[in-house]
PDB file of C-alpha atoms in Angstrom:
ATOM      1  CA  GLY A   1      -0.024  -0.042   0.017  1.00  0.00           C
ATOM      2  CA  ALA A   2       0.875   3.640  -0.255  1.00  0.00           C
ATOM      3  CA  VAL A   3       3.364   5.035   2.100  1.00  0.00           C
ATOM      4  CA  VAL A   4       3.030   8.417   3.924  1.00  0.00           C
ATOM      5  CA  SER A   5       5.871   9.810   5.867  1.00  0.00           C
ATOM      6  CA  GLN A   6       5.627  12.537   8.573  1.00  0.00           C
ATOM      7  CA  HIS A   7       8.590  14.145  10.272  1.00  0.00           C
ATOM      8  CA  PRO A   8       9.389  14.967  13.027  1.00  0.00           C
ATOM      9  CA  SER A   9       7.493  12.561  15.133  1.00  0.00           C
ATOM     10  CA  TRP A  10       8.067  14.778  18.246  1.00  0.00           C
ATOM     11  CA  VAL A  11       9.222  18.295  18.660  1.00  0.00           C
ATOM     12  CA  ILE A  12       9.514  20.497  21.702  1.00  0.00           C
ATOM     13  CA  CYS A  13       9.845  24.231  21.451  1.00  0.00           C
ATOM     14  CA  LYS A  14       9.780  27.380  23.053  1.00  0.00           C
ATOM     15  CA  SER A  15       6.732  29.688  23.129  1.00  0.00           C
ATOM     16  CA  GLY A  16       7.165  32.309  20.143  1.00  0.00           C
ATOM     17  CA  THR A  17       8.954  30.008  17.890  1.00  0.00           C
ATOM     18  CA  SER A  18       7.742  28.354  14.536  1.00  0.00           C
ATOM     19  CA  VAL A  19       7.731  24.719  13.922  1.00  0.00           C
ATOM     20  CA  LYS A  20       7.638  23.234  10.403  1.00  0.00           C
ATOM     21  CA  ILE A  21       6.158  19.510  10.130  1.00  0.00           C
ATOM     22  CA  GLU A  22       6.744  17.732   6.797  1.00  0.00           C
ATOM     23  CA  CYS A  23       4.400  15.274   5.209  1.00  0.00           C
ATOM     24  CA  ARG A  24       5.849  13.219   2.121  1.00  0.00           C
ATOM     25  CA  SER A  25       4.016  10.761  -0.127  1.00  0.00           C
ATOM     26  CA  LEU A  26       6.790   8.024  -0.837  1.00  0.00           C
ATOM     27  CA  ASP A  27       5.526   6.061  -3.630  1.00  0.00           C
ATOM     28  CA  PHE A  28       2.620   8.099  -5.049  1.00  0.00           C
ATOM     29  CA  GLN A  29       1.636  11.357  -6.226  1.00  0.00           C
ATOM     30  CA  ALA A  30      -0.709  13.341  -3.846  1.00  0.00           C
ATOM     31  CA  THR A  31      -2.333  16.364  -5.448  1.00  0.00           C
ATOM     32  CA  THR A  32      -4.337  16.683  -2.132  1.00  0.00           C
ATOM     33  CA  MET A  33      -3.154  16.157   1.392  1.00  0.00           C
ATOM     34  CA  PHE A  34      -4.960  16.747   4.538  1.00  0.00           C
ATOM     35  CA  TRP A  35      -3.849  17.971   7.899  1.00  0.00           C
ATOM     36  CA  TYR A  36      -5.688  16.972  11.026  1.00  0.00           C
ATOM     37  CA  ARG A  37      -5.095  18.026  14.792  1.00  0.00           C
ATOM     38  CA  GLN A  38      -5.763  15.653  17.569  1.00  0.00           C
ATOM     39  CA  PHE A  39      -6.142  16.164  21.429  1.00  0.00           C
ATOM     40  CA  PRO A  40      -5.626  13.516  23.510  1.00  0.00           C
ATOM     41  CA  LYS A  41      -8.205  10.972  23.680  1.00  0.00           C
ATOM     42  CA  GLN A  42     -10.269  12.837  21.313  1.00  0.00           C
ATOM     43  CA  SER A  43     -11.189  12.523  17.486  1.00  0.00           C
ATOM     44  CA  LEU A  44      -9.224  13.975  14.476  1.00  0.00           C
ATOM     45  CA  MET A  45     -10.289  17.686  13.533  1.00  0.00           C
ATOM     46  CA  LEU A  46      -9.836  18.394   9.993  1.00  0.00           C
ATOM     47  CA  MET A  47      -7.700  21.437   9.767  1.00  0.00           C
ATOM     48  CA  ALA A  48      -7.021  22.152   6.201  1.00  0.00           C
ATOM     49  CA  THR A  49      -6.780  20.438   2.782  1.00  0.00           C
ATOM     50  CA  SER A  50      -3.456  21.254   0.978  1.00  0.00           C
ATOM     51  CA  ASN A  51      -3.705  21.371  -2.736  1.00  0.00           C
ATOM     52  CA  GLU A  52      -0.479  20.914  -4.903  1.00  0.00           C
ATOM     53  CA  GLY A  53       0.275  24.479  -6.760  1.00  0.00           C
ATOM     54  CA  SER A  54      -2.808  26.414  -5.022  1.00  0.00           C
ATOM     55  CA  LYS A  55      -3.527  27.843  -1.682  1.00  0.00           C
ATOM     56  CA  ALA A  56      -5.030  25.495   1.130  1.00  0.00           C
ATOM     57  CA  THR A  57      -8.332  25.241   2.045  1.00  0.00           C
ATOM     58  CA  TYR A  58      -8.899  26.026   5.699  1.00  0.00           C
ATOM     59  CA  GLU A  59     -11.931  24.815   7.880  1.00  0.00           C
ATOM     60  CA  GLN A  60     -13.828  27.080   9.701  1.00  0.00           C
ATOM     61  CA  GLY A  61     -12.070  28.361  12.913  1.00  0.00           C
ATOM     62  CA  VAL A  62      -8.633  27.481  11.713  1.00  0.00           C
ATOM     63  CA  GLU A  63      -6.136  30.409  11.508  1.00  0.00           C
ATOM     64  CA  LYS A  64      -4.874  30.362   8.012  1.00  0.00           C
ATOM     65  CA  ASP A  65      -1.830  32.913   9.335  1.00  0.00           C
ATOM     66  CA  LYS A  66      -1.174  30.764  12.206  1.00  0.00           C
ATOM     67  CA  PHE A  67      -1.058  27.452  10.396  1.00  0.00           C
ATOM     68  CA  LEU A  68       1.095  27.943   7.178  1.00  0.00           C
ATOM     69  CA  ILE A  69       0.447  25.236   4.703  1.00  0.00           C
ATOM     70  CA  ASN A  70       2.569  24.752   1.598  1.00  0.00           C
ATOM     71  CA  HIS A  71       2.285  22.087  -1.014  1.00  0.00           C
ATOM     72  CA  ALA A  72       4.936  22.965  -3.414  1.00  0.00           C
ATOM     73  CA  SER A  73       5.148  19.502  -5.125  1.00  0.00           C
ATOM     74  CA  LEU A  74       3.118  16.558  -5.696  1.00  0.00           C
ATOM     75  CA  THR A  75       4.988  14.524  -2.958  1.00  0.00           C
ATOM     76  CA  LEU A  76       5.441  17.133  -0.260  1.00  0.00           C
ATOM     77  CA  SER A  77       3.037  19.280   2.053  1.00  0.00           C
ATOM     78  CA  THR A  78       4.238  21.213   4.916  1.00  0.00           C
ATOM     79  CA  LEU A  79       2.880  22.858   8.054  1.00  0.00           C
ATOM     80  CA  THR A  80       4.283  25.578   9.703  1.00  0.00           C
ATOM     81  CA  VAL A  81       2.901  26.461  13.259  1.00  0.00           C
ATOM     82  CA  THR A  82       3.933  30.053  13.382  1.00  0.00           C
ATOM     83  CA  SER A  83       4.779  31.908  16.885  1.00  0.00           C
ATOM     84  CA  ALA A  84       3.708  28.590  18.779  1.00  0.00           C
ATOM     85  CA  HIS A  85       2.137  29.141  22.187  1.00  0.00           C
ATOM     86  CA  PRO A  86       1.369  26.422  24.830  1.00  0.00           C
ATOM     87  CA  GLU A  87      -2.279  26.039  23.607  1.00  0.00           C
ATOM     88  CA  ASP A  88      -0.809  24.911  20.215  1.00  0.00           C
ATOM     89  CA  SER A  89       0.493  21.795  21.756  1.00  0.00           C
ATOM     90  CA  SER A  90      -1.072  18.764  20.075  1.00  0.00           C
ATOM     91  CA  PHE A  91      -0.786  15.740  17.989  1.00  0.00           C
ATOM     92  CA  TYR A  92      -0.763  16.657  14.127  1.00  0.00           C
ATOM     93  CA  ILE A  93      -1.261  14.145  11.629  1.00  0.00           C
ATOM     94  CA  CYS A  94      -1.077  14.492   7.918  1.00  0.00           C
ATOM     95  CA  SER A  95      -2.841  12.138   5.291  1.00  0.00           C
ATOM     96  CA  ALA A  96      -3.219  11.601   1.385  1.00  0.00           C
ATOM     97  CA  ARG A  97      -5.121   9.933  -1.032  1.00  0.00           C
ATOM     98  CA  ASP A  98      -3.845   8.321  -4.154  1.00  0.00           C
ATOM     99  CA  LEU A  99      -6.154   9.671  -6.674  1.00  0.00           C
ATOM    100  CA  ASP A 100      -4.613   8.469  -9.576  1.00  0.00           C
ATOM    101  CA  ARG A 101      -5.316   4.946  -8.515  1.00  0.00           C
ATOM    102  CA  GLY A 102      -8.791   6.006  -7.607  1.00  0.00           C
ATOM    103  CA  ASP A 103      -8.222   4.882  -4.139  1.00  0.00           C
ATOM    104  CA  GLU A 104     -10.643   6.401  -1.697  1.00  0.00           C
ATOM    105  CA  LYS A 105      -8.872   5.363   1.434  1.00  0.00           C
ATOM    106  CA  LEU A 106      -6.566   7.695   3.433  1.00  0.00           C
ATOM    107  CA  PHE A 107      -2.746   6.922   4.079  1.00  0.00           C
ATOM    108  CA  PHE A 108      -1.778   8.491   7.194  1.00  0.00           C
ATOM    109  CA  GLY A 109       1.674   9.620   8.484  1.00  0.00           C
ATOM    110  CA  SER A 110       2.520   8.726  11.853  1.00  0.00           C
ATOM    111  CA  GLY A 111       1.971  11.782  13.430  1.00  0.00           C
ATOM    112  CA  THR A 112       3.802  14.800  15.153  1.00  0.00           C
ATOM    113  CA  GLN A 113       3.626  15.223  18.769  1.00  0.00           C
ATOM    114  CA  LEU A 114       4.255  19.204  19.297  1.00  0.00           C
ATOM    115  CA  SER A 115       4.943  20.590  22.771  1.00  0.00           C
ATOM    116  CA  VAL A 116       5.257  24.205  23.342  1.00  0.00           C
ATOM    117  CA  LEU A 117       6.835  25.386  26.660  1.00  0.00           C
TER     118      LEU A 117
ATOM    119  CA  SER B   1     -20.044  20.642  14.062  1.00  0.00           C
ATOM    120  CA  GLN B   2     -20.317  18.059  11.164  1.00  0.00           C
ATOM    121  CA  GLN B   3     -18.225  15.537  13.341  1.00  0.00           C
ATOM    122  CA  GLY B   4     -19.978  11.980  13.311  1.00  0.00           C
ATOM    123  CA  GLU B   5     -20.571  10.658  16.842  1.00  0.00           C
ATOM    124  CA  GLU B   6     -19.513   7.016  17.910  1.00  0.00           C
ATOM    125  CA  ASP B   7     -20.772   4.933  20.815  1.00  0.00           C
ATOM    126  CA  PRO B   8     -19.594   3.717  23.110  1.00  0.00           C
ATOM    127  CA  GLN B   9     -16.801   6.242  23.821  1.00  0.00           C
ATOM    128  CA  ALA B  10     -15.015   3.457  25.771  1.00  0.00           C
ATOM    129  CA  LEU B  11     -15.181  -0.415  25.484  1.00  0.00           C
ATOM    130  CA  SER B  12     -13.549  -3.157  27.716  1.00  0.00           C
ATOM    131  CA  ILE B  13     -14.033  -6.895  26.755  1.00  0.00           C
ATOM    132  CA  GLN B  14     -12.469 -10.358  27.549  1.00  0.00           C
ATOM    133  CA  GLU B  15     -10.466 -11.955  24.692  1.00  0.00           C
ATOM    134  CA  GLY B  16     -12.706 -13.910  22.550  1.00  0.00           C
ATOM    135  CA  GLU B  17     -15.503 -11.792  22.710  1.00  0.00           C
ATOM    136  CA  ASN B  18     -17.202  -9.614  20.095  1.00  0.00           C
ATOM    137  CA  ALA B  19     -16.842  -5.905  20.102  1.00  0.00           C
ATOM    138  CA  THR B  20     -19.315  -3.590  18.326  1.00  0.00           C
ATOM    139  CA  MET B  21     -19.151  -0.112  17.905  1.00  0.00           C
ATOM    140  CA  ASN B  22     -21.532   2.466  16.237  1.00  0.00           C
ATOM    141  CA  CYS B  23     -21.232   5.448  14.260  1.00  0.00           C
ATOM    142  CA  SER B  24     -23.745   8.244  13.398  1.00  0.00           C
ATOM    143  CA  TYR B  25     -23.312  11.039  10.778  1.00  0.00           C
ATOM    144  CA  LYS B  26     -25.064  14.037   9.683  1.00  0.00           C
ATOM    145  CA  THR B  27     -24.594  14.338   5.847  1.00  0.00           C
ATOM    146  CA  SER B  28     -25.457  12.260   3.067  1.00  0.00           C
ATOM    147  CA  ILE B  29     -22.081  10.514   2.128  1.00  0.00           C
ATOM    148  CA  ASN B  30     -20.128   8.731  -0.678  1.00  0.00           C
ATOM    149  CA  ASN B  31     -18.653   6.193   1.467  1.00  0.00           C
ATOM    150  CA  LEU B  32     -17.895   5.422   4.996  1.00  0.00           C
ATOM    151  CA  GLN B  33     -14.759   3.818   6.323  1.00  0.00           C
ATOM    152  CA  TRP B  34     -13.395   2.525   9.621  1.00  0.00           C
ATOM    153  CA  TYR B  35      -9.836   3.458  10.800  1.00  0.00           C
ATOM    154  CA  ARG B  36      -7.766   2.141  13.772  1.00  0.00           C
ATOM    155  CA  GLN B  37      -5.388   4.119  15.845  1.00  0.00           C
ATOM    156  CA  ASN B  38      -2.733   2.670  18.361  1.00  0.00           C
ATOM    157  CA  SER B  39      -2.029   5.234  20.964  1.00  0.00           C
ATOM    158  CA  GLY B  40       0.193   8.092  19.901  1.00  0.00           C
ATOM    159  CA  ARG B  41       0.454   6.784  16.189  1.00  0.00           C
ATOM    160  CA  GLY B  42      -1.120   7.329  13.075  1.00  0.00           C
ATOM    161  CA  LEU B  43      -4.214   5.834  11.430  1.00  0.00           C
ATOM    162  CA  VAL B  44      -4.695   2.507   9.599  1.00  0.00           C
ATOM    163  CA  HIS B  45      -7.368   1.978   6.982  1.00  0.00           C
ATOM    164  CA  LEU B  46      -9.726  -1.049   8.143  1.00  0.00           C
ATOM    165  CA  ILE B  47     -12.570  -1.538   5.894  1.00  0.00           C
ATOM    166  CA  LEU B  48     -14.605   0.729   3.362  1.00  0.00           C
ATOM    167  CA  ILE B  49     -18.352   0.558   2.610  1.00  0.00           C
ATOM    168  CA  ARG B  50     -20.027   2.632  -0.184  1.00  0.00           C
ATOM    169  CA  SER B  51     -23.370   4.328  -0.009  1.00  0.00           C
ATOM    170  CA  ASN B  52     -25.064   1.801  -2.051  1.00  0.00           C
ATOM    171  CA  GLU B  53     -23.890  -1.100   0.080  1.00  0.00           C
ATOM    172  CA  ARG B  54     -25.451  -2.418   3.197  1.00  0.00           C
ATOM    173  CA  GLU B  55     -22.911  -4.889   4.621  1.00  0.00           C
ATOM    174  CA  LYS B  56     -19.429  -5.808   4.054  1.00  0.00           C
ATOM    175  CA  HIS B  57     -16.649  -8.395   5.464  1.00  0.00           C
ATOM    176  CA  SER B  58     -13.076  -8.596   5.927  1.00  0.00           C
ATOM    177  CA  GLY B  59     -11.325 -11.256   8.039  1.00  0.00           C
ATOM    178  CA  ARG B  60     -12.944 -10.856  11.723  1.00  0.00           C
ATOM    179  CA  LEU B  61     -14.367  -7.467  10.777  1.00  0.00           C
ATOM    180  CA  ARG B  62     -18.132  -6.777   9.797  1.00  0.00           C
ATOM    181  CA  VAL B  63     -19.467  -3.518   8.863  1.00  0.00           C
ATOM    182  CA  THR B  64     -22.916  -2.426   8.248  1.00  0.00           C
ATOM    183  CA  LEU B  65     -24.595   0.534   6.769  1.00  0.00           C
ATOM    184  CA  ASP B  66     -27.854   2.323   7.156  1.00  0.00           C
ATOM    185  CA  THR B  67     -28.203   5.366   4.739  1.00  0.00           C
ATOM    186  CA  SER B  68     -31.903   5.861   6.109  1.00  0.00           C
ATOM    187  CA  LYS B  69     -30.627   6.297   9.690  1.00  0.00           C
ATOM    188  CA  LYS B  70     -27.233   7.769   8.770  1.00  0.00           C
ATOM    189  CA  SER B  71     -25.418   4.977  10.893  1.00  0.00           C
ATOM    190  CA  SER B  72     -22.923   2.250  10.767  1.00  0.00           C
ATOM    191  CA  SER B  73     -21.450  -0.385  12.905  1.00  0.00           C
ATOM    192  CA  LEU B  74     -18.084  -2.170  13.190  1.00  0.00           C
ATOM    193  CA  LEU B  75     -18.296  -5.773  14.657  1.00  0.00           C
ATOM    194  CA  ILE B  76     -14.933  -7.239  15.536  1.00  0.00           C
ATOM    195  CA  THR B  77     -15.322 -11.113  16.096  1.00  0.00           C
ATOM    196  CA  ALA B  78     -13.510 -13.189  18.398  1.00  0.00           C
ATOM    197  CA  SER B  79     -11.517 -10.177  19.643  1.00  0.00           C
ATOM    198  CA  ARG B  80      -7.689 -10.327  20.556  1.00  0.00           C
ATOM    199  CA  ALA B  81      -5.479  -8.296  23.054  1.00  0.00           C
ATOM    200  CA  ALA B  82      -3.949  -6.673  19.987  1.00  0.00           C
ATOM    201  CA  ASP B  83      -7.097  -5.434  18.652  1.00  0.00           C
ATOM    202  CA  THR B  84      -7.039  -3.078  21.856  1.00  0.00           C
ATOM    203  CA  ALA B  85      -6.860   0.729  20.058  1.00  0.00           C
ATOM    204  CA  SER B  86      -9.089   3.553  18.972  1.00  0.00           C
ATOM    205  CA  TYR B  87     -11.359   2.912  16.415  1.00  0.00           C
ATOM    206  CA  PHE B  88     -12.997   5.940  14.298  1.00  0.00           C
ATOM    207  CA  CYS B  89     -15.627   6.027  11.288  1.00  0.00           C
ATOM    208  CA  ALA B  90     -14.826   8.565   8.523  1.00  0.00           C
ATOM    209  CA  THR B  91     -17.437   9.790   6.086  1.00  0.00           C
ATOM    210  CA  GLU B  92     -16.687  11.484   2.805  1.00  0.00           C
ATOM    211  CA  ALA B  93     -19.785  13.653   2.326  1.00  0.00           C
ATOM    212  CA  THR B  94     -21.117  13.750  -1.267  1.00  0.00           C
ATOM    213  CA  GLY B  95     -19.533  16.365  -3.166  1.00  0.00           C
ATOM    214  CA  THR B  96     -16.499  16.658  -1.258  1.00  0.00           C
ATOM    215  CA  TYR B  97     -13.114  14.891  -1.162  1.00  0.00           C
ATOM    216  CA  LYS B  98     -12.676  15.455   2.587  1.00  0.00           C
ATOM    217  CA  TYR B  99     -13.212  13.307   5.378  1.00  0.00           C
ATOM    218  CA  ILE B 100     -14.720  13.940   8.777  1.00  0.00           C
ATOM    219  CA  PHE B 101     -13.883  11.666  11.481  1.00  0.00           C
ATOM    220  CA  GLY B 102     -16.152  10.325  14.429  1.00  0.00           C
ATOM    221  CA  THR B 103     -15.524  10.873  17.938  1.00  0.00           C
ATOM    222  CA  GLY B 104     -14.050   7.397  18.459  1.00  0.00           C
ATOM    223  CA  THR B 105     -14.357   4.395  20.544  1.00  0.00           C
ATOM    224  CA  ARG B 106     -11.796   3.321  22.530  1.00  0.00           C
ATOM    225  CA  LEU B 107     -11.491  -0.568  23.020  1.00  0.00           C
ATOM    226  CA  LYS B 108      -9.546  -2.422  25.506  1.00  0.00           C
ATOM    227  CA  VAL B 109      -9.411  -6.258  25.330  1.00  0.00           C
ATOM    228  CA  LEU B 110      -8.313  -8.052  28.398  1.00  0.00           C
ATOM    229  CA  ALA B 111      -6.255 -11.329  27.869  1.00  0.00           C
TER     230      ALA B 111
END
């Protein structure tokens, strides 16, 4: 099956710094990737849909200037948490679909645990 | 919120027993999928059922879908300790490519 690689798996940073998370599709081209946020023992909340070569589509309530998404190539999407604060601490997960194969299921990265001190 | 709801929120059973979890959603859908998540990890796809299907099997998994009630259930038969995880349903609303996840069921299978 398709593989999605996400890095880093965990990061600790000081309040006010920016953190970049990478999501790569290793063996397929992903024109669309999805970024989710998950709090402990809760569900995944869709943050935004990342579209290759165009602007991301953000869900209601998600600050686009806070969570910058770049999808510069067919295999890479990045999420940058700008000026991170403790309330941004969370588990961030990316996923992608292999639309070229008509595959409707989502392939997930292993997630990034962000802790902001 | 568009988020689906799952029940129970948590389920604890003995090894060998069956586990049933339910999912309700709010919009018309193209398909519904079930995913599994081990603690602190990404999600793994389990099974997909399309809106024109009523039941589907895969190994020890059985999924049903009732579009009139906007609900689905996942049955895991003969559970094993290794089935301990959180289980989420996800729906692709008609006309969109994005998936909305349910609230999840935390399953614990005791050896």
